[in-house]
Amino acid sequence: MNTPAHLLIGGALMGRGRRHLIWAGMAGGLAPDVSLYVMAGAALFVLQIPPERVFNELYFSDAWQTVFAIDNSFLLWGGLLAVALYLRKDWAVAVTGAALVHLCLDFPLHHDDGRPHFWPVSNWIFESPVSYWDRAHGANWVGPIEVAIAAAAFVRIVTWRPGWAIGAGVTLLMLAELSVIRVWLFVFGL
């Protein structure tokens, strides 16, 4: 799934109508993708590495895959959720719960660009027959479903009347989600 959808879904599922939990849910929805943004951003904009090399070589390198294994591990996020539940920290439950939802949504939607979700026990990567971005693997029907789910999450959050900051934030996220889908449609002819 696209990152804006993960943030909206995390905020909607974990927010329970409370501002700090909506923020925490959105942070958890973002958490598994942070390393990709940091590493790709540094490679593209600081080191001036061409995008083809970043996404065709570096993305699949052992170093990058190791980082992705850590921040996309069901086992690590599950352990952190257990600690959050034990400590009864609602914000931590929201962060870790949303991160696990992120992983549950990503797991079946990556065809040849998945992550080792069971690290450190295994480096196995599930190669789904379905992809959220590759139309050769169903993106033409996954994309509209993703947008519909993101829109439902957006509506759920705004109906809580969470204040102008969250309202503006989720509106920007929904616009970003719609923009990402337009880019996929343009670039890949979905």
PDB file of C-alpha atoms in Angstrom:
ATOM      1  CA  MET A   1       0.000   0.000   0.000  1.00  0.00           C
ATOM      2  CA  ASN A   2       0.988   3.592  -0.437  1.00  0.00           C
ATOM      3  CA  THR A   3       2.231   5.325   2.692  1.00  0.00           C
ATOM      4  CA  PRO A   4      -0.566   7.947   2.948  1.00  0.00           C
ATOM      5  CA  ALA A   5      -3.110   5.111   3.100  1.00  0.00           C
ATOM      6  CA  HIS A   6      -1.135   3.462   5.912  1.00  0.00           C
ATOM      7  CA  LEU A   7      -1.212   6.674   7.956  1.00  0.00           C
ATOM      8  CA  LEU A   8      -4.937   7.186   7.446  1.00  0.00           C
ATOM      9  CA  ILE A   9      -5.743   3.566   8.279  1.00  0.00           C
ATOM     10  CA  GLY A  10      -3.482   3.620  11.347  1.00  0.00           C
ATOM     11  CA  GLY A  11      -5.123   6.796  12.636  1.00  0.00           C
ATOM     12  CA  ALA A  12      -8.629   5.478  11.999  1.00  0.00           C
ATOM     13  CA  LEU A  13      -8.112   2.033  13.514  1.00  0.00           C
ATOM     14  CA  MET A  14      -6.104   3.090  16.542  1.00  0.00           C
ATOM     15  CA  GLY A  15      -7.368   6.638  17.158  1.00  0.00           C
ATOM     16  CA  ARG A  16     -10.571   5.881  19.074  1.00  0.00           C
ATOM     17  CA  GLY A  17     -11.590   9.522  18.593  1.00  0.00           C
ATOM     18  CA  ARG A  18      -8.773  10.837  20.783  1.00  0.00           C
ATOM     19  CA  ARG A  19      -6.225  13.235  19.311  1.00  0.00           C
ATOM     20  CA  HIS A  20      -3.094  11.749  20.838  1.00  0.00           C
ATOM     21  CA  LEU A  21      -4.120   8.267  19.709  1.00  0.00           C
ATOM     22  CA  ILE A  22      -4.886   9.452  16.177  1.00  0.00           C
ATOM     23  CA  TRP A  23      -1.380  10.979  15.995  1.00  0.00           C
ATOM     24  CA  ALA A  24       0.114   7.807  17.491  1.00  0.00           C
ATOM     25  CA  GLY A  25      -1.795   5.606  15.035  1.00  0.00           C
ATOM     26  CA  MET A  26      -0.577   7.689  12.118  1.00  0.00           C
ATOM     27  CA  ALA A  27       2.996   7.514  13.446  1.00  0.00           C
ATOM     28  CA  GLY A  28       2.698   3.734  13.670  1.00  0.00           C
ATOM     29  CA  GLY A  29       1.297   3.624  10.152  1.00  0.00           C
ATOM     30  CA  LEU A  30       4.396   5.454   8.966  1.00  0.00           C
ATOM     31  CA  ALA A  31       7.012   3.643  11.055  1.00  0.00           C
ATOM     32  CA  PRO A  32       7.715   0.623   8.804  1.00  0.00           C
ATOM     33  CA  ASP A  33       8.334   2.932   5.811  1.00  0.00           C
ATOM     34  CA  VAL A  34      10.595   5.492   7.523  1.00  0.00           C
ATOM     35  CA  SER A  35      13.849   3.707   6.673  1.00  0.00           C
ATOM     36  CA  LEU A  36      12.933   3.567   2.981  1.00  0.00           C
ATOM     37  CA  TYR A  37      12.265   7.308   2.888  1.00  0.00           C
ATOM     38  CA  VAL A  38      15.456   8.148   4.775  1.00  0.00           C
ATOM     39  CA  MET A  39      17.715   5.860   2.751  1.00  0.00           C
ATOM     40  CA  ALA A  40      16.165   6.609  -0.643  1.00  0.00           C
ATOM     41  CA  GLY A  41      16.022  10.334   0.131  1.00  0.00           C
ATOM     42  CA  ALA A  42      19.677  10.419   1.142  1.00  0.00           C
ATOM     43  CA  ALA A  43      20.703   8.359  -1.874  1.00  0.00           C
ATOM     44  CA  LEU A  44      18.679  10.435  -4.344  1.00  0.00           C
ATOM     45  CA  PHE A  45      19.038  13.969  -3.000  1.00  0.00           C
ATOM     46  CA  VAL A  46      22.227  14.002  -0.930  1.00  0.00           C
ATOM     47  CA  LEU A  47      24.388  11.476  -2.772  1.00  0.00           C
ATOM     48  CA  GLN A  48      22.778  12.218  -6.180  1.00  0.00           C
ATOM     49  CA  ILE A  49      22.499   8.533  -7.078  1.00  0.00           C
ATOM     50  CA  PRO A  50      20.251   7.981 -10.121  1.00  0.00           C
ATOM     51  CA  PRO A  51      16.772   6.619  -9.297  1.00  0.00           C
ATOM     52  CA  GLU A  52      17.318   3.527 -11.446  1.00  0.00           C
ATOM     53  CA  ARG A  53      20.276   2.510  -9.290  1.00  0.00           C
ATOM     54  CA  VAL A  54      18.498   3.363  -6.029  1.00  0.00           C
ATOM     55  CA  PHE A  55      15.369   1.327  -6.785  1.00  0.00           C
ATOM     56  CA  ASN A  56      16.861  -1.454  -8.923  1.00  0.00           C
ATOM     57  CA  GLU A  57      20.104  -2.087  -7.023  1.00  0.00           C
ATOM     58  CA  LEU A  58      20.318  -0.438  -3.611  1.00  0.00           C
ATOM     59  CA  TYR A  59      16.733  -1.302  -2.658  1.00  0.00           C
ATOM     60  CA  PHE A  60      17.532  -5.001  -3.137  1.00  0.00           C
ATOM     61  CA  SER A  61      21.032  -4.867  -1.609  1.00  0.00           C
ATOM     62  CA  ASP A  62      21.811  -6.896   1.509  1.00  0.00           C
ATOM     63  CA  ALA A  63      22.394  -3.708   3.533  1.00  0.00           C
ATOM     64  CA  TRP A  64      19.031  -2.148   2.661  1.00  0.00           C
ATOM     65  CA  GLN A  65      17.160  -5.426   3.006  1.00  0.00           C
ATOM     66  CA  THR A  66      18.643  -5.864   6.492  1.00  0.00           C
ATOM     67  CA  VAL A  67      17.250  -2.500   7.565  1.00  0.00           C
ATOM     68  CA  PHE A  68      13.878  -3.328   5.990  1.00  0.00           C
ATOM     69  CA  ALA A  69      13.889  -6.676   7.807  1.00  0.00           C
ATOM     70  CA  ILE A  70      14.168  -4.911  11.153  1.00  0.00           C
ATOM     71  CA  ASP A  71      11.499  -2.263  10.695  1.00  0.00           C
ATOM     72  CA  ASN A  72       9.116  -4.643   8.899  1.00  0.00           C
ATOM     73  CA  SER A  73       9.340  -7.560  11.319  1.00  0.00           C
ATOM     74  CA  PHE A  74       6.061  -8.976  12.587  1.00  0.00           C
ATOM     75  CA  LEU A  75       8.036 -10.467  15.465  1.00  0.00           C
ATOM     76  CA  LEU A  76       9.639  -7.210  16.593  1.00  0.00           C
ATOM     77  CA  TRP A  77       6.457  -5.141  16.272  1.00  0.00           C
ATOM     78  CA  GLY A  78       4.479  -7.923  17.951  1.00  0.00           C
ATOM     79  CA  GLY A  79       6.951  -7.951  20.846  1.00  0.00           C
ATOM     80  CA  LEU A  80       6.724  -4.178  21.143  1.00  0.00           C
ATOM     81  CA  LEU A  81       2.924  -4.400  21.154  1.00  0.00           C
ATOM     82  CA  ALA A  82       3.094  -6.964  23.955  1.00  0.00           C
ATOM     83  CA  VAL A  83       5.289  -4.592  25.993  1.00  0.00           C
ATOM     84  CA  ALA A  84       2.926  -1.678  25.291  1.00  0.00           C
ATOM     85  CA  LEU A  85      -0.056  -3.741  26.422  1.00  0.00           C
ATOM     86  CA  TYR A  86       1.786  -4.895  29.535  1.00  0.00           C
ATOM     87  CA  LEU A  87       2.701  -1.294  30.413  1.00  0.00           C
ATOM     88  CA  ARG A  88      -0.842  -0.122  29.580  1.00  0.00           C
ATOM     89  CA  LYS A  89       0.411   2.790  27.486  1.00  0.00           C
ATOM     90  CA  ASP A  90      -2.420   3.601  25.105  1.00  0.00           C
ATOM     91  CA  TRP A  91      -0.228   5.710  22.794  1.00  0.00           C
ATOM     92  CA  ALA A  92       2.323   2.888  22.514  1.00  0.00           C
ATOM     93  CA  VAL A  93      -0.436   0.373  21.773  1.00  0.00           C
ATOM     94  CA  ALA A  94      -1.655   2.722  19.027  1.00  0.00           C
ATOM     95  CA  VAL A  95       1.831   3.066  17.496  1.00  0.00           C
ATOM     96  CA  THR A  96       2.681  -0.625  17.579  1.00  0.00           C
ATOM     97  CA  GLY A  97      -0.812  -1.751  16.618  1.00  0.00           C
ATOM     98  CA  ALA A  98      -0.842   0.549  13.581  1.00  0.00           C
ATOM     99  CA  ALA A  99       2.634  -0.657  12.575  1.00  0.00           C
ATOM    100  CA  LEU A 100       1.372  -4.256  12.683  1.00  0.00           C
ATOM    101  CA  VAL A 101      -1.685  -3.308  10.619  1.00  0.00           C
ATOM    102  CA  HIS A 102       0.735  -1.710   8.125  1.00  0.00           C
ATOM    103  CA  LEU A 103       2.656  -4.988   7.875  1.00  0.00           C
ATOM    104  CA  CYS A 104      -0.535  -7.041   7.553  1.00  0.00           C
ATOM    105  CA  LEU A 105      -1.615  -4.853   4.630  1.00  0.00           C
ATOM    106  CA  ASP A 106       1.813  -4.864   2.956  1.00  0.00           C
ATOM    107  CA  PHE A 107       2.427  -8.610   3.267  1.00  0.00           C
ATOM    108  CA  PRO A 108      -0.101  -9.673   0.589  1.00  0.00           C
ATOM    109  CA  LEU A 109       0.524  -6.682  -1.702  1.00  0.00           C
ATOM    110  CA  HIS A 110       4.201  -6.970  -2.683  1.00  0.00           C
ATOM    111  CA  HIS A 111       4.973  -9.205  -5.635  1.00  0.00           C
ATOM    112  CA  ASP A 112       8.736  -8.939  -6.152  1.00  0.00           C
ATOM    113  CA  ASP A 113       9.612  -6.164  -3.713  1.00  0.00           C
ATOM    114  CA  GLY A 114       8.512  -7.633  -0.381  1.00  0.00           C
ATOM    115  CA  ARG A 115      10.307  -7.585   2.923  1.00  0.00           C
ATOM    116  CA  PRO A 116      11.544 -10.345   5.245  1.00  0.00           C
ATOM    117  CA  HIS A 117       8.610  -9.988   7.668  1.00  0.00           C
ATOM    118  CA  PHE A 118       9.710 -12.776  10.003  1.00  0.00           C
ATOM    119  CA  TRP A 119      13.168 -11.483  10.839  1.00  0.00           C
ATOM    120  CA  PRO A 120      15.175 -12.412  12.965  1.00  0.00           C
ATOM    121  CA  VAL A 121      13.847 -15.971  12.766  1.00  0.00           C
ATOM    122  CA  SER A 122      13.829 -16.067   8.969  1.00  0.00           C
ATOM    123  CA  ASN A 123      14.938 -13.984   5.983  1.00  0.00           C
ATOM    124  CA  TRP A 124      12.201 -15.537   3.828  1.00  0.00           C
ATOM    125  CA  ILE A 125      10.286 -13.041   1.682  1.00  0.00           C
ATOM    126  CA  PHE A 126       6.753 -13.824   0.555  1.00  0.00           C
ATOM    127  CA  GLU A 127       6.332 -13.193  -3.169  1.00  0.00           C
ATOM    128  CA  SER A 128       2.668 -12.375  -3.430  1.00  0.00           C
ATOM    129  CA  PRO A 129       0.807 -12.958  -6.680  1.00  0.00           C
ATOM    130  CA  VAL A 130      -0.708  -9.485  -6.073  1.00  0.00           C
ATOM    131  CA  SER A 131       0.953  -6.065  -6.140  1.00  0.00           C
ATOM    132  CA  TYR A 132      -0.357  -2.679  -5.026  1.00  0.00           C
ATOM    133  CA  TRP A 133       1.614  -0.881  -7.775  1.00  0.00           C
ATOM    134  CA  ASP A 134       2.373  -3.377 -10.566  1.00  0.00           C
ATOM    135  CA  ARG A 135      -0.558  -3.763 -12.952  1.00  0.00           C
ATOM    136  CA  ALA A 136       0.860  -7.057 -14.230  1.00  0.00           C
ATOM    137  CA  HIS A 137      -0.044  -8.345 -10.753  1.00  0.00           C
ATOM    138  CA  GLY A 138      -3.433  -6.777 -10.097  1.00  0.00           C
ATOM    139  CA  ALA A 139      -2.696  -3.147  -9.255  1.00  0.00           C
ATOM    140  CA  ASN A 140      -5.494  -2.045 -11.563  1.00  0.00           C
ATOM    141  CA  TRP A 141      -8.020  -3.475  -9.100  1.00  0.00           C
ATOM    142  CA  VAL A 142      -5.983  -3.133  -5.878  1.00  0.00           C
ATOM    143  CA  GLY A 143      -5.523   0.638  -6.371  1.00  0.00           C
ATOM    144  CA  PRO A 144      -9.228   1.551  -6.315  1.00  0.00           C
ATOM    145  CA  ILE A 145      -9.807  -0.687  -3.283  1.00  0.00           C
ATOM    146  CA  GLU A 146      -6.888   1.006  -1.503  1.00  0.00           C
ATOM    147  CA  VAL A 147      -8.303   4.458  -2.257  1.00  0.00           C
ATOM    148  CA  ALA A 148     -11.744   3.389  -0.987  1.00  0.00           C
ATOM    149  CA  ILE A 149     -10.270   2.059   2.273  1.00  0.00           C
ATOM    150  CA  ALA A 150      -8.166   5.215   2.702  1.00  0.00           C
ATOM    151  CA  ALA A 151     -11.247   7.365   2.054  1.00  0.00           C
ATOM    152  CA  ALA A 152     -13.250   5.423   4.654  1.00  0.00           C
ATOM    153  CA  ALA A 153     -10.414   5.918   7.160  1.00  0.00           C
ATOM    154  CA  PHE A 154     -10.338   9.642   6.315  1.00  0.00           C
ATOM    155  CA  VAL A 155     -14.095   9.953   6.878  1.00  0.00           C
ATOM    156  CA  ARG A 156     -13.868   8.090  10.176  1.00  0.00           C
ATOM    157  CA  ILE A 157     -11.169  10.425  11.459  1.00  0.00           C
ATOM    158  CA  VAL A 158     -12.856  13.674  10.398  1.00  0.00           C
ATOM    159  CA  THR A 159     -16.199  12.596  11.868  1.00  0.00           C
ATOM    160  CA  TRP A 160     -14.442  12.495  15.245  1.00  0.00           C
ATOM    161  CA  ARG A 161     -13.902  16.275  14.824  1.00  0.00           C
ATOM    162  CA  PRO A 162     -10.272  15.971  15.959  1.00  0.00           C
ATOM    163  CA  GLY A 163      -9.380  19.657  15.566  1.00  0.00           C
ATOM    164  CA  TRP A 164      -7.904  21.711  12.762  1.00  0.00           C
ATOM    165  CA  ALA A 165      -4.345  20.265  12.865  1.00  0.00           C
ATOM    166  CA  ILE A 166      -5.404  16.650  12.483  1.00  0.00           C
ATOM    167  CA  GLY A 167      -8.183  17.629  10.082  1.00  0.00           C
ATOM    168  CA  ALA A 168      -5.705  19.459   7.861  1.00  0.00           C
ATOM    169  CA  GLY A 169      -3.181  16.632   8.183  1.00  0.00           C
ATOM    170  CA  VAL A 170      -5.583  13.893   7.155  1.00  0.00           C
ATOM    171  CA  THR A 171      -6.925  16.049   4.327  1.00  0.00           C
ATOM    172  CA  LEU A 172      -3.379  16.421   2.992  1.00  0.00           C
ATOM    173  CA  LEU A 173      -2.843  12.672   3.382  1.00  0.00           C
ATOM    174  CA  MET A 174      -6.032  11.915   1.450  1.00  0.00           C
ATOM    175  CA  LEU A 175      -4.980  14.328  -1.300  1.00  0.00           C
ATOM    176  CA  ALA A 176      -1.548  12.669  -1.355  1.00  0.00           C
ATOM    177  CA  GLU A 177      -3.179   9.230  -1.645  1.00  0.00           C
ATOM    178  CA  LEU A 178      -5.273  10.434  -4.577  1.00  0.00           C
ATOM    179  CA  SER A 179      -2.169  11.991  -6.169  1.00  0.00           C
ATOM    180  CA  VAL A 180      -0.152   8.804  -5.781  1.00  0.00           C
ATOM    181  CA  ILE A 181      -2.879   6.825  -7.512  1.00  0.00           C
ATOM    182  CA  ARG A 182      -2.918   9.396 -10.342  1.00  0.00           C
ATOM    183  CA  VAL A 183       0.860   9.002 -10.705  1.00  0.00           C
ATOM    184  CA  TRP A 184       0.523   5.194 -10.856  1.00  0.00           C
ATOM    185  CA  LEU A 185      -2.228   5.589 -13.455  1.00  0.00           C
ATOM    186  CA  PHE A 186      -0.075   7.929 -15.546  1.00  0.00           C
ATOM    187  CA  VAL A 187       3.271   6.146 -15.217  1.00  0.00           C
ATOM    188  CA  PHE A 188       2.051   2.580 -15.462  1.00  0.00           C
ATOM    189  CA  GLY A 189      -1.082   3.121 -17.536  1.00  0.00           C
ATOM    190  CA  LEU A 190      -3.371   1.459 -15.003  1.00  0.00           C
TER     191      LEU A 190
END
